[in-house]
Amino acid sequence: MSTNTLATVLHVDLDAFFVSMELLRQPELYGKPVAVGWSGNRGVISTCTYEARAFGVHSAMPSSQAKRLCPGLIFLEPDFGYYQAASDKFHAILRDFTPVVEPAGADEAYMDVRGSERIHGSPREIAASLRSRIRQEIGITASVGVSVNKLVSKVASDAGKPDGLVVVESGEEAAFLAPRPIRELPGVGPKTSESLARLGVHTIGDLAHMPLGALEARFGRHGAGLRRRALGEFDDPVHSGHGAARSISRETTFDTDEANAARMHAIIWGQAERVAADLARQGRAGRTVTLKLRFPPFETLTRSATPGHGLERSEEIAVAAIALFERAWNANGRRPVRLVGVSVTNLQARGRQLALGEQPGRDELDQGIRELRGRFGEGIIVRGAELPARDSLP
Amino acid sequence: MPIIAHIFSSDRIFSNSMQDFSVALTIRPRDGNCLRAFSLALSRAHALSIITLPGVALSPCPARGERVKVQVLQENLQRGLGIVGRAVATRATLPITANVLLKTDGGRLMLAATDLDISISTWVGARVDEEGATTVPSRLIGDFVAQLPPQPVDLHIPDRGRQVKISCARNESTMSAMDAEDFPRIQEISEGTAITLDAKALRRAIERVEFAAASDDSRPVLTGVQLKTDGQRLTMAAADGFRLAVADITLAKAPEQAIEVIVPARAFRELSRLVADSNEDVEMRVNAQRTQVRFALTDTEMVAQLIQGTFPNYNQLIPSEYNTRATIAVDEFKREVRIAAIFARDGSGIIRLQLQPGEGPTGQLTISARADEVGDNEGKVDVKLEGDPSKIAFNSRYLQDVLGILNGEVALEMTSPSAQGVFRPVGETDYVHVVMPMFVQW
């Protein structure tokens, strides 16, 4: 994997996506602290306006806490179907500039515009024109970071928020990152930043200047990777969904490291359902399920199973993934987890083996659920097990 | 005559109360004769004393560690090790189960191995100078004996020691042994209900049923084969949740009590191998608690743990009616399926069967498979078709498995593309095989 020496990687992120979409159709709320989420006792904030952020409210915060911080906060229930249409339009705009687009969620994506300069201009010009197209065609703003790799571009787009464009020229990565707080470095969560603070590291530059030995003493073999990130070095290229997908995956990074088994099972269920829905849309099945686990800070492991028949239904994927999770988690002392993800690979034609005495009714049920979700959004129908105890719907 | 006690093996067995221990002693007088080894309980204080025991008769003493000598022909030993080797634990949680038990038994040498689920014992002819038993690593002794010349093999089995000495022709070796006392006990099942099975009929039924059992143990009862008697009829059935195989055997004599047990499919696979080409009868006996089954041949027997649980009631899964019935020559069908399977490999293993009417009673079976980026394949076979034209998709492995055990002609009966396909050998009523189809977009 050769490191890009030209700043052609863009990270494009829609500003406060859900809430911006709500403001579009309720303009009277402009300038007010607004949050999309569930206002119930156990609800969480999904996104909020910059006005709400000024009060310290942020996404994934429990609604009760948000209300304490910002008593005038206006709650809006999410309308996923509405957001999905905008998200599809957003990704389509990006693909007008290059086929090398790697979606990283409904409201963000990485793209590598190398080779598109002749047609669309320099990366900076491309960033500017896609920002204006998003504003015109969707009606909301986007922030863009441009650099040699995904890591630095991500930090750059965050630095430009809201409605900003930040270009980090090739060779300037470490200098750009250096003054920024350590917490802005992707992969450094609250726990890692706490550990780093104890070592006297407060900025990304502090981390870059730490002796490797000290980092390795504290973070083991991940110490070196941490320092490389601080220097703005990152090898993973932009993965375009070129041709037929080779794998379908979902992953979730926890804001605070998670050690609750029931909660993680529910998350895996949810991921399996979304993976199964993607498989169905593409008319494919997977042969291999892979579970990805990350322990803080970057200790990542993957475990796979190939049960010998095609996997299509969410239950099959979830059951296999949860079994893998339990085995891997037990083997690691059931430590708190930073990230969990499910993917299926070895994709093949769809065709489900029926069980003895079974009617193909379950396939029809799955089909019905997919149609509902397609029309009304992901949230329209949710498996009971997926509702977490802590942040359940009101 | 001064006698010098010689501490030779000191396996300590602490008794609970006295803190005493026993020491095996060999008392070796200067003239080369000695006492037989025996155990004495001594207090710790006397452990290292030299003890004089007057008035004990002396007998010739073998060299150290050569207490027991068994002589057995290399061919017999090799064959015996091959038979029991199948039961040796591959991933032994109990280390001794990786060993094979060698034990003298009434003028013969008994060899036995167990992985705790099944155990196999076999007896080979031997010249036994003295009774004894030991266990040695199965793989080691198996590989070793296989290389020896076809000549008598001498086994020197120490009754407590850690080494077994084996000599054959001009080759000598020693092997680390583990105490036979620690070897899991192989149950003797001499009571309970028994039936006698004809080896050939048994082997044929096993071959036609065993492969349909589940290979993963998410539902333990499905990893077994159900055996059920009804008068003189013995029915064997296996199902893995996607397919079902049922075979009948007619017994020479009905058992005294009806039998209904689930035998691990693996035990049957091994049994089939043991029976191999022999024509001897096999006695099957289930113990009174219905926890174990013993299959006995003349010189070999196998004991297996029965699977506890309720086997699904499969009769309702065998449809008695059909809308379409095709009679197909197995050889042609098998060939076309094998070809399609090559293409199905990259396409979820889906093989599509389409039945269309031809002229008169003849019809045509189209066997096809396609793989997205590989290609596709289509083969045709003439069939005798009764009923409606139809189509059905099967997993290529299931289709190959059932065709693999059939000959002559097979009848495929079906009611719809998403209901059971029933395979019956034409002209035989003692076998039926049901395969669930795959749900595919046609």
Short mmCIF file of C-alpha atoms in Angstrom, two decimals, chain A residues 244 246 284-285 287 308-309 312 348-360 363-364, chain B residues 239 241-244 317 345-348 350 372-373 395 398 418 420 434 436-440:
data_model
loop_
_atom_site.label_atom_id
_atom_site.label_comp_id
_atom_site.label_asym_id
_atom_site.label_seq_id
_atom_site.Cartn_x
_atom_site.Cartn_y
_atom_site.Cartn_z
CA ALA A 244 -19.83 -6.04 -6.82
CA ARG A 246 -16.75 -8.25 -1.67
CA ARG A 284 -26.63 -12.13 -2.45
CA ALA A 285 -25.72 -14.32 0.48
CA ARG A 287 -20.52 -17.69 3.30
CA GLY A 308 -21.00 -24.33 5.23
CA HIS A 309 -24.21 -22.83 3.91
CA GLU A 312 -28.80 -14.45 4.32
CA GLN A 348 -22.47 -15.67 -3.50
CA ALA A 349 -25.81 -16.10 -5.19
CA ARG A 350 -28.76 -16.15 -2.90
CA GLY A 351 -30.61 -19.37 -2.19
CA ARG A 352 -31.59 -20.45 1.26
CA GLN A 353 -31.64 -24.05 2.33
CA LEU A 354 -35.05 -24.77 3.86
CA ALA A 355 -35.14 -26.82 7.04
CA LEU A 356 -37.11 -30.04 7.37
CA GLY A 357 -40.74 -29.24 8.00
CA GLU A 358 -40.25 -25.57 7.27
CA GLN A 359 -42.45 -23.41 5.08
CA PRO A 360 -40.66 -20.55 3.35
CA ASP A 363 -38.32 -15.40 3.91
CA GLU A 364 -41.54 -13.61 3.22
CA ALA B 239 -31.59 -36.33 9.96
CA GLY B 241 -32.41 -30.70 9.98
CA PHE B 242 -32.31 -30.41 6.19
CA ARG B 243 -32.54 -34.03 5.09
CA LEU B 244 -33.67 -37.34 6.43
CA LEU B 317 -41.86 -35.37 7.28
CA ARG B 345 -19.48 -24.53 -6.18
CA ASP B 346 -19.27 -20.78 -6.63
CA GLY B 347 -23.00 -20.19 -6.53
CA SER B 348 -24.22 -21.25 -3.09
CA ILE B 350 -27.57 -24.46 -5.88
CA ASP B 372 -22.09 -15.29 -11.22
CA GLU B 373 -18.61 -14.73 -12.47
CA ASN B 395 -28.00 -28.09 -2.40
CA TYR B 398 -27.23 -33.19 -0.48
CA SER B 418 -40.58 -25.33 -1.64
CA GLN B 420 -39.64 -31.89 0.43
CA VAL B 434 -36.04 -36.78 2.05
CA MET B 436 -35.53 -30.08 1.72
CA PRO B 437 -35.11 -27.80 -1.28
CA MET B 438 -33.43 -24.41 -1.45
CA PHE B 439 -35.55 -21.29 -1.63
CA VAL B 440 -34.32 -19.54 -4.79
#
